[in-house]
Amino acid sequence: MREKVVVFSGAGISAESGLPTFRGADGLWRNHSVYDVATPEAWARDPQLVLDFYNERRQLLRRVQPNAAHRALAALEQYHEVVIVTQNVDDLHERAGSRGVIHLHGELMKARSSERETLVYPLGERDIQLGDLCELGSQLRPHVVWFGESVHNTDQACNHIAQADKLLVVGTSLSVYPAAGFITLAPDKTERYLIAPEVDSLPDGFVWLKGTAAEQIPPLLQSWMN
Ligand code: OAD
């Protein structure tokens, strides 16, 4: 039977592709202060530092590839309705072939106007430099959500989670709100799985599959394809 599978992903799903997480031993927030690079105040104070941080992350993203977890999720679309609600700003789900990807925290491969947030531009091979302007003449900024800004696509994401037959949470510390709270919207009947190498506390109703995304996702999804 075709079911609705909703995946809620975080930085850990891209770790095996070579992208750092935020809070792990070599996590981005261990080496950078959130307040220096990921807030509207940082952008107002030192836009060059903010652009350098995201330009560097984008250059790394171009060099890495989706891993077995991203690919297995894309393949599952042949068998089930799959919606991926991701906190990640990378495009590895899309590059693996997933079509239903909802980004809560923005997209690294896009720029947007710092004056009007609906003016969004794909970057392709380019980075963002000071002096790069939107069509209204204001500086382009990364199309990412900074601390203190509103999460994108909230209603859409919450509606999908509220209708999930299966909810698969993978690669997230569930420590950033409001996004982390969305998983509580799944109804009682939803089957829930959490994939992570370690967990501090398992959210209610979840089965923990201990291991990495690339180890655990392909066999789990294979069992859903039969
Ligand atoms: P975190 O760095 O907080 O958490 C990553 C999680 O992935 C941890 O629970 C790890 O145990 C787990 N993990 C590590 N390697 C893994 C692997 N190979 N397979 C599976 N799991 C693995 O990252 P997020 O939860 O995504 O927001 O962080 C949430 C938000 O905090 C991000 O979207 C970002 C950040 O500040 C913004 O920038 C707005």
mmCIF file with all atom_site columns, N, CA and C in Angstrom, residues 124-178:
data_model
loop_
_atom_site.group_PDB
_atom_site.id
_atom_site.type_symbol
_atom_site.label_atom_id
_atom_site.label_alt_id
_atom_site.label_comp_id
_atom_site.label_asym_id
_atom_site.label_entity_id
_atom_site.label_seq_id
_atom_site.pdbx_PDB_ins_code
_atom_site.Cartn_x
_atom_site.Cartn_y
_atom_site.Cartn_z
_atom_site.occupancy
_atom_site.B_iso_or_equiv
_atom_site.pdbx_formal_charge
_atom_site.auth_seq_id
_atom_site.auth_comp_id
_atom_site.auth_asym_id
_atom_site.auth_atom_id
_atom_site.pdbx_PDB_model_num
ATOM 1   N N  . GLY A 1 124 ? 24.007 29.047 -8.733  1.00 0.00 ? 124 GLY A N  1
ATOM 2   C CA . GLY A 1 124 ? 24.814 28.263 -9.684  1.00 0.00 ? 124 GLY A CA 1
ATOM 3   C C  . GLY A 1 124 ? 26.244 28.163 -9.217  1.00 0.00 ? 124 GLY A C  1
ATOM 4   N N  . GLU A 1 125 ? 27.171 28.570 -10.059 1.00 0.00 ? 125 GLU A N  1
ATOM 5   C CA . GLU A 1 125 ? 28.603 28.479 -9.719  1.00 0.00 ? 125 GLU A CA 1
ATOM 6   C C  . GLU A 1 125 ? 29.102 29.720 -8.992  1.00 0.00 ? 125 GLU A C  1
ATOM 7   N N  . ARG A 1 126 ? 28.222 30.712 -8.816  1.00 0.00 ? 126 ARG A N  1
ATOM 8   C CA . ARG A 1 126 ? 28.688 31.971 -8.223  1.00 0.00 ? 126 ARG A CA 1
ATOM 9   C C  . ARG A 1 126 ? 28.612 31.960 -6.700  1.00 0.00 ? 126 ARG A C  1
ATOM 10  N N  . ASP A 1 127 ? 29.379 32.846 -6.069  1.00 0.00 ? 127 ASP A N  1
ATOM 11  C CA . ASP A 1 127 ? 29.227 33.132 -4.650  1.00 0.00 ? 127 ASP A CA 1
ATOM 12  C C  . ASP A 1 127 ? 28.639 34.527 -4.528  1.00 0.00 ? 127 ASP A C  1
ATOM 13  N N  . ILE A 1 128 ? 28.457 34.970 -3.297  1.00 0.00 ? 128 ILE A N  1
ATOM 14  C CA . ILE A 1 128 ? 27.925 36.326 -3.109  1.00 0.00 ? 128 ILE A CA 1
ATOM 15  C C  . ILE A 1 128 ? 29.060 37.232 -2.644  1.00 0.00 ? 128 ILE A C  1
ATOM 16  N N  . GLN A 1 129 ? 29.206 38.370 -3.315  1.00 0.00 ? 129 GLN A N  1
ATOM 17  C CA . GLN A 1 129 ? 30.238 39.354 -2.936  1.00 0.00 ? 129 GLN A CA 1
ATOM 18  C C  . GLN A 1 129 ? 29.549 40.647 -2.519  1.00 0.00 ? 129 GLN A C  1
ATOM 19  N N  . LEU A 1 130 ? 30.244 41.423 -1.705  1.00 0.00 ? 130 LEU A N  1
ATOM 20  C CA . LEU A 1 130 ? 29.723 42.760 -1.403  1.00 0.00 ? 130 LEU A CA 1
ATOM 21  C C  . LEU A 1 130 ? 29.627 43.522 -2.716  1.00 0.00 ? 130 LEU A C  1
ATOM 22  N N  . GLY A 1 131 ? 28.503 44.196 -2.937  1.00 0.00 ? 131 GLY A N  1
ATOM 23  C CA . GLY A 1 131 ? 28.314 44.904 -4.209  1.00 0.00 ? 131 GLY A CA 1
ATOM 24  C C  . GLY A 1 131 ? 27.419 44.141 -5.172  1.00 0.00 ? 131 GLY A C  1
ATOM 25  N N  . ASP A 1 132 ? 27.151 42.853 -4.898  1.00 0.00 ? 132 ASP A N  1
ATOM 26  C CA . ASP A 1 132 ? 26.187 42.101 -5.721  1.00 0.00 ? 132 ASP A CA 1
ATOM 27  C C  . ASP A 1 132 ? 24.784 42.521 -5.283  1.00 0.00 ? 132 ASP A C  1
ATOM 28  N N  . LEU A 1 133 ? 24.009 43.025 -6.243  1.00 0.00 ? 133 LEU A N  1
ATOM 29  C CA . LEU A 1 133 ? 22.736 43.657 -5.885  1.00 0.00 ? 133 LEU A CA 1
ATOM 30  C C  . LEU A 1 133 ? 21.535 42.919 -6.464  1.00 0.00 ? 133 LEU A C  1
ATOM 31  N N  . CYS A 1 134 ? 20.407 43.019 -5.781  1.00 0.00 ? 134 CYS A N  1
ATOM 32  C CA . CYS A 1 134 ? 19.146 42.500 -6.319  1.00 0.00 ? 134 CYS A CA 1
ATOM 33  C C  . CYS A 1 134 ? 18.588 43.520 -7.315  1.00 0.00 ? 134 CYS A C  1
ATOM 34  N N  . GLU A 1 135 ? 17.460 43.170 -7.943  1.00 0.00 ? 135 GLU A N  1
ATOM 35  C CA . GLU A 1 135 ? 16.929 44.073 -8.977  1.00 0.00 ? 135 GLU A CA 1
ATOM 36  C C  . GLU A 1 135 ? 16.407 45.392 -8.404  1.00 0.00 ? 135 GLU A C  1
ATOM 37  N N  . LEU A 1 136 ? 16.253 45.458 -7.079  1.00 0.00 ? 136 LEU A N  1
ATOM 38  C CA . LEU A 1 136 ? 15.842 46.731 -6.465  1.00 0.00 ? 136 LEU A CA 1
ATOM 39  C C  . LEU A 1 136 ? 17.058 47.565 -6.070  1.00 0.00 ? 136 LEU A C  1
ATOM 40  N N  . GLY A 1 137 ? 18.236 46.978 -6.248  1.00 0.00 ? 137 GLY A N  1
ATOM 41  C CA . GLY A 1 137 ? 19.456 47.743 -5.951  1.00 0.00 ? 137 GLY A CA 1
ATOM 42  C C  . GLY A 1 137 ? 19.989 47.538 -4.546  1.00 0.00 ? 137 GLY A C  1
ATOM 43  N N  . SER A 1 138 ? 19.472 46.535 -3.826  1.00 0.00 ? 138 SER A N  1
ATOM 44  C CA . SER A 1 138 ? 20.026 46.314 -2.481  1.00 0.00 ? 138 SER A CA 1
ATOM 45  C C  . SER A 1 138 ? 20.923 45.074 -2.473  1.00 0.00 ? 138 SER A C  1
ATOM 46  N N  . GLN A 1 139 ? 21.816 45.035 -1.506  1.00 0.00 ? 139 GLN A N  1
ATOM 47  C CA . GLN A 1 139 ? 22.820 43.970 -1.402  1.00 0.00 ? 139 GLN A CA 1
ATOM 48  C C  . GLN A 1 139 ? 22.159 42.586 -1.330  1.00 0.00 ? 139 GLN A C  1
ATOM 49  N N  . LEU A 1 140 ? 22.736 41.623 -2.045  1.00 0.00 ? 140 LEU A N  1
ATOM 50  C CA . LEU A 1 140 ? 22.283 40.232 -1.912  1.00 0.00 ? 140 LEU A CA 1
ATOM 51  C C  . LEU A 1 140 ? 22.861 39.626 -0.636  1.00 0.00 ? 140 LEU A C  1
ATOM 52  N N  . ARG A 1 141 ? 22.082 38.752 -0.013  1.00 0.00 ? 141 ARG A N  1
ATOM 53  C CA . ARG A 1 141 ? 22.518 38.033 1.198   1.00 0.00 ? 141 ARG A CA 1
ATOM 54  C C  . ARG A 1 141 ? 22.233 36.552 0.997   1.00 0.00 ? 141 ARG A C  1
ATOM 55  N N  . PRO A 1 142 ? 22.805 35.699 1.818   1.00 0.00 ? 142 PRO A N  1
ATOM 56  C CA . PRO A 1 142 ? 22.472 34.269 1.705   1.00 0.00 ? 142 PRO A CA 1
ATOM 57  C C  . PRO A 1 142 ? 20.982 34.053 1.991   1.00 0.00 ? 142 PRO A C  1
ATOM 58  N N  . HIS A 1 143 ? 20.394 33.095 1.260   1.00 0.00 ? 143 HIS A N  1
ATOM 59  C CA . HIS A 1 143 ? 18.971 32.754 1.468   1.00 0.00 ? 143 HIS A CA 1
ATOM 60  C C  . HIS A 1 143 ? 18.883 31.711 2.584   1.00 0.00 ? 143 HIS A C  1
ATOM 61  N N  . VAL A 1 144 ? 19.349 32.108 3.746   1.00 0.00 ? 144 VAL A N  1
ATOM 62  C CA . VAL A 1 144 ? 19.309 31.201 4.897   1.00 0.00 ? 144 VAL A CA 1
ATOM 63  C C  . VAL A 1 144 ? 18.629 31.930 6.054   1.00 0.00 ? 144 VAL A C  1
ATOM 64  N N  . VAL A 1 145 ? 18.079 31.115 6.959   1.00 0.00 ? 145 VAL A N  1
ATOM 65  C CA . VAL A 1 145 ? 17.393 31.692 8.121   1.00 0.00 ? 145 VAL A CA 1
ATOM 66  C C  . VAL A 1 145 ? 18.427 31.898 9.227   1.00 0.00 ? 145 VAL A C  1
ATOM 67  N N  . TRP A 1 146 ? 18.525 33.119 9.707   1.00 0.00 ? 146 TRP A N  1
ATOM 68  C CA . TRP A 1 146 ? 19.438 33.402 10.808  1.00 0.00 ? 146 TRP A CA 1
ATOM 69  C C  . TRP A 1 146 ? 18.669 33.377 12.120  1.00 0.00 ? 146 TRP A C  1
ATOM 70  N N  . PHE A 1 147 ? 19.400 33.241 13.211  1.00 0.00 ? 147 PHE A N  1
ATOM 71  C CA . PHE A 1 147 ? 18.758 33.236 14.529  1.00 0.00 ? 147 PHE A CA 1
ATOM 72  C C  . PHE A 1 147 ? 18.020 34.555 14.722  1.00 0.00 ? 147 PHE A C  1
ATOM 73  N N  . GLY A 1 148 ? 16.760 34.412 15.139  1.00 0.00 ? 148 GLY A N  1
ATOM 74  C CA . GLY A 1 148 ? 15.928 35.602 15.300  1.00 0.00 ? 148 GLY A CA 1
ATOM 75  C C  . GLY A 1 148 ? 15.016 35.829 14.110  1.00 0.00 ? 148 GLY A C  1
ATOM 76  N N  . GLU A 1 149 ? 15.211 35.070 13.001  1.00 0.00 ? 149 GLU A N  1
ATOM 77  C CA . GLU A 1 149 ? 14.349 35.211 11.824  1.00 0.00 ? 149 GLU A CA 1
ATOM 78  C C  . GLU A 1 149 ? 13.334 34.061 11.771  1.00 0.00 ? 149 GLU A C  1
ATOM 79  N N  . SER A 1 150 ? 12.294 34.263 10.961  1.00 0.00 ? 150 SER A N  1
ATOM 80  C CA . SER A 1 150 ? 11.222 33.258 10.902  1.00 0.00 ? 150 SER A CA 1
ATOM 81  C C  . SER A 1 150 ? 11.617 32.063 10.050  1.00 0.00 ? 150 SER A C  1
ATOM 82  N N  . VAL A 1 151 ? 11.215 30.903 10.543  1.00 0.00 ? 151 VAL A N  1
ATOM 83  C CA . VAL A 1 151 ? 11.415 29.655 9.798   1.00 0.00 ? 151 VAL A CA 1
ATOM 84  C C  . VAL A 1 151 ? 10.557 29.697 8.529   1.00 0.00 ? 151 VAL A C  1
ATOM 85  N N  . HIS A 1 152 ? 11.087 29.154 7.435   1.00 0.00 ? 152 HIS A N  1
ATOM 86  C CA . HIS A 1 152 ? 10.337 29.127 6.167   1.00 0.00 ? 152 HIS A CA 1
ATOM 87  C C  . HIS A 1 152 ? 9.381  27.937 6.119   1.00 0.00 ? 152 HIS A C  1
ATOM 88  N N  . ASN A 1 153 ? 8.311  28.066 5.360   1.00 0.00 ? 153 ASN A N  1
ATOM 89  C CA . ASN A 1 153 ? 7.419  26.945 4.984   1.00 0.00 ? 153 ASN A CA 1
ATOM 90  C C  . ASN A 1 153 ? 6.825  26.201 6.185   1.00 0.00 ? 153 ASN A C  1
ATOM 91  N N  . THR A 1 154 ? 6.607  26.909 7.275   1.00 0.00 ? 154 THR A N  1
ATOM 92  C CA . THR A 1 154 ? 6.119  26.263 8.495   1.00 0.00 ? 154 THR A CA 1
ATOM 93  C C  . THR A 1 154 ? 4.786  25.533 8.277   1.00 0.00 ? 154 THR A C  1
ATOM 94  N N  . ASP A 1 155 ? 3.808  26.215 7.694   1.00 0.00 ? 155 ASP A N  1
ATOM 95  C CA . ASP A 1 155 ? 2.467  25.609 7.568   1.00 0.00 ? 155 ASP A CA 1
ATOM 96  C C  . ASP A 1 155 ? 2.514  24.347 6.721   1.00 0.00 ? 155 ASP A C  1
ATOM 97  N N  . GLN A 1 156 ? 3.222  24.461 5.612   1.00 0.00 ? 156 GLN A N  1
ATOM 98  C CA . GLN A 1 156 ? 3.338  23.328 4.689   1.00 0.00 ? 156 GLN A CA 1
ATOM 99  C C  . GLN A 1 156 ? 3.984  22.132 5.414   1.00 0.00 ? 156 GLN A C  1
ATOM 100 N N  . ALA A 1 157 ? 5.071  22.387 6.121   1.00 0.00 ? 157 ALA A N  1
ATOM 101 C CA . ALA A 1 157 ? 5.786  21.310 6.819   1.00 0.00 ? 157 ALA A CA 1
ATOM 102 C C  . ALA A 1 157 ? 4.891  20.691 7.893   1.00 0.00 ? 157 ALA A C  1
ATOM 103 N N  . CYS A 1 158 ? 4.242  21.511 8.666   1.00 0.00 ? 158 CYS A N  1
ATOM 104 C CA . CYS A 1 158 ? 3.413  20.999 9.771   1.00 0.00 ? 158 CYS A CA 1
ATOM 105 C C  . CYS A 1 158 ? 2.233  20.189 9.225   1.00 0.00 ? 158 CYS A C  1
ATOM 106 N N  . ASN A 1 159 ? 1.640  20.641 8.134   1.00 0.00 ? 159 ASN A N  1
ATOM 107 C CA . ASN A 1 159 ? 0.511  19.900 7.552   1.00 0.00 ? 159 ASN A CA 1
ATOM 108 C C  . ASN A 1 159 ? 0.942  18.510 7.102   1.00 0.00 ? 159 ASN A C  1
ATOM 109 N N  . HIS A 1 160 ? 2.097  18.424 6.493   1.00 0.00 ? 160 HIS A N  1
ATOM 110 C CA . HIS A 1 160 ? 2.568  17.101 6.049   1.00 0.00 ? 160 HIS A CA 1
ATOM 111 C C  . HIS A 1 160 ? 2.822  16.193 7.260   1.00 0.00 ? 160 HIS A C  1
ATOM 112 N N  . ILE A 1 161 ? 3.480  16.720 8.286   1.00 0.00 ? 161 ILE A N  1
ATOM 113 C CA . ILE A 1 161 ? 3.789  15.885 9.454   1.00 0.00 ? 161 ILE A CA 1
ATOM 114 C C  . ILE A 1 161 ? 2.499  15.413 10.118  1.00 0.00 ? 161 ILE A C  1
ATOM 115 N N  . ALA A 1 162 ? 1.507  16.272 10.137  1.00 0.00 ? 162 ALA A N  1
ATOM 116 C CA . ALA A 1 162 ? 0.237  15.922 10.782  1.00 0.00 ? 162 ALA A CA 1
ATOM 117 C C  . ALA A 1 162 ? -0.516 14.830 10.020  1.00 0.00 ? 162 ALA A C  1
ATOM 118 N N  . GLN A 1 163 ? -0.086 14.550 8.781   1.00 0.00 ? 163 GLN A N  1
ATOM 119 C CA . GLN A 1 163 ? -0.769 13.514 7.979   1.00 0.00 ? 163 GLN A CA 1
ATOM 120 C C  . GLN A 1 163 ? 0.126  12.306 7.705   1.00 0.00 ? 163 GLN A C  1
ATOM 121 N N  . ALA A 1 164 ? 1.243  12.209 8.409   1.00 0.00 ? 164 ALA A N  1
ATOM 122 C CA . ALA A 1 164 ? 2.213  11.160 8.083   1.00 0.00 ? 164 ALA A CA 1
ATOM 123 C C  . ALA A 1 164 ? 1.742  9.780  8.547   1.00 0.00 ? 164 ALA A C  1
ATOM 124 N N  . ASP A 1 165 ? 1.939  8.775  7.685   1.00 0.00 ? 165 ASP A N  1
ATOM 125 C CA . ASP A 1 165 ? 1.777  7.378  8.136   1.00 0.00 ? 165 ASP A CA 1
ATOM 126 C C  . ASP A 1 165 ? 3.051  6.946  8.848   1.00 0.00 ? 165 ASP A C  1
ATOM 127 N N  . LYS A 1 166 ? 4.183  7.383  8.288   1.00 0.00 ? 166 LYS A N  1
ATOM 128 C CA . LYS A 1 166 ? 5.483  7.083  8.889   1.00 0.00 ? 166 LYS A CA 1
ATOM 129 C C  . LYS A 1 166 ? 6.263  8.382  9.017   1.00 0.00 ? 166 LYS A C  1
ATOM 130 N N  . LEU A 1 167 ? 6.935  8.571  10.160  1.00 0.00 ? 167 LEU A N  1
ATOM 131 C CA . LEU A 1 167 ? 7.779  9.755  10.360  1.00 0.00 ? 167 LEU A CA 1
ATOM 132 C C  . LEU A 1 167 ? 9.187  9.277  10.696  1.00 0.00 ? 167 LEU A C  1
ATOM 133 N N  . LEU A 1 168 ? 10.138 9.703  9.878   1.00 0.00 ? 168 LEU A N  1
ATOM 134 C CA . LEU A 1 168 ? 11.530 9.283  10.058  1.00 0.00 ? 168 LEU A CA 1
ATOM 135 C C  . LEU A 1 168 ? 12.368 10.518 10.376  1.00 0.00 ? 168 LEU A C  1
ATOM 136 N N  . VAL A 1 169 ? 12.882 10.556 11.589  1.00 0.00 ? 169 VAL A N  1
ATOM 137 C CA . VAL A 1 169 ? 13.707 11.691 12.021  1.00 0.00 ? 169 VAL A CA 1
ATOM 138 C C  . VAL A 1 169 ? 15.158 11.244 11.948  1.00 0.00 ? 169 VAL A C  1
ATOM 139 N N  . VAL A 1 170 ? 15.982 12.036 11.275  1.00 0.00 ? 170 VAL A N  1
ATOM 140 C CA . VAL A 1 170 ? 17.355 11.568 11.064  1.00 0.00 ? 170 VAL A CA 1
ATOM 141 C C  . VAL A 1 170 ? 18.351 12.724 11.100  1.00 0.00 ? 170 VAL A C  1
ATOM 142 N N  . GLY A 1 171 ? 19.443 12.503 11.862  1.00 0.00 ? 171 GLY A N  1
ATOM 143 C CA . GLY A 1 171 ? 20.577 13.429 11.813  1.00 0.00 ? 171 GLY A CA 1
ATOM 144 C C  . GLY A 1 171 ? 20.338 14.781 12.434  1.00 0.00 ? 171 GLY A C  1
ATOM 145 N N  . THR A 1 172 ? 19.485 14.833 13.442  1.00 0.00 ? 172 THR A N  1
ATOM 146 C CA . THR A 1 172 ? 19.254 16.129 14.088  1.00 0.00 ? 172 THR A CA 1
ATOM 147 C C  . THR A 1 172 ? 19.279 16.002 15.602  1.00 0.00 ? 172 THR A C  1
ATOM 148 N N  . SER A 1 173 ? 19.856 17.023 16.251  1.00 0.00 ? 173 SER A N  1
ATOM 149 C CA . SER A 1 173 ? 19.900 17.031 17.713  1.00 0.00 ? 173 SER A CA 1
ATOM 150 C C  . SER A 1 173 ? 18.570 17.500 18.295  1.00 0.00 ? 173 SER A C  1
ATOM 151 N N  . LEU A 1 174 ? 17.649 17.913 17.451  1.00 0.00 ? 174 LEU A N  1
ATOM 152 C CA . LEU A 1 174 ? 16.322 18.397 17.893  1.00 0.00 ? 174 LEU A CA 1
ATOM 153 C C  . LEU A 1 174 ? 16.478 19.482 18.956  1.00 0.00 ? 174 LEU A C  1
ATOM 154 N N  . SER A 1 175 ? 17.454 20.353 18.745  1.00 0.00 ? 175 SER A N  1
ATOM 155 C CA . SER A 1 175 ? 17.701 21.372 19.765  1.00 0.00 ? 175 SER A CA 1
ATOM 156 C C  . SER A 1 175 ? 17.331 22.778 19.314  1.00 0.00 ? 175 SER A C  1
ATOM 157 N N  . VAL A 1 176 ? 16.914 22.938 18.050  1.00 0.00 ? 176 VAL A N  1
ATOM 158 C CA . VAL A 1 176 ? 16.593 24.284 17.574  1.00 0.00 ? 176 VAL A CA 1
ATOM 159 C C  . VAL A 1 176 ? 15.093 24.391 17.296  1.00 0.00 ? 176 VAL A C  1
ATOM 160 N N  . TYR A 1 177 ? 14.476 25.315 17.996  1.00 0.00 ? 177 TYR A N  1
ATOM 161 C CA . TYR A 1 177 ? 13.026 25.521 17.882  1.00 0.00 ? 177 TYR A CA 1
ATOM 162 C C  . TYR A 1 177 ? 12.760 26.781 17.073  1.00 0.00 ? 177 TYR A C  1
ATOM 163 N N  . PRO A 1 178 ? 11.619 26.876 16.383  1.00 0.00 ? 178 PRO A N  1
ATOM 164 C CA . PRO A 1 178 ? 10.481 25.980 16.494  1.00 0.00 ? 178 PRO A CA 1
ATOM 165 C C  . PRO A 1 178 ? 10.588 24.673 15.723  1.00 0.00 ? 178 PRO A C  1
#
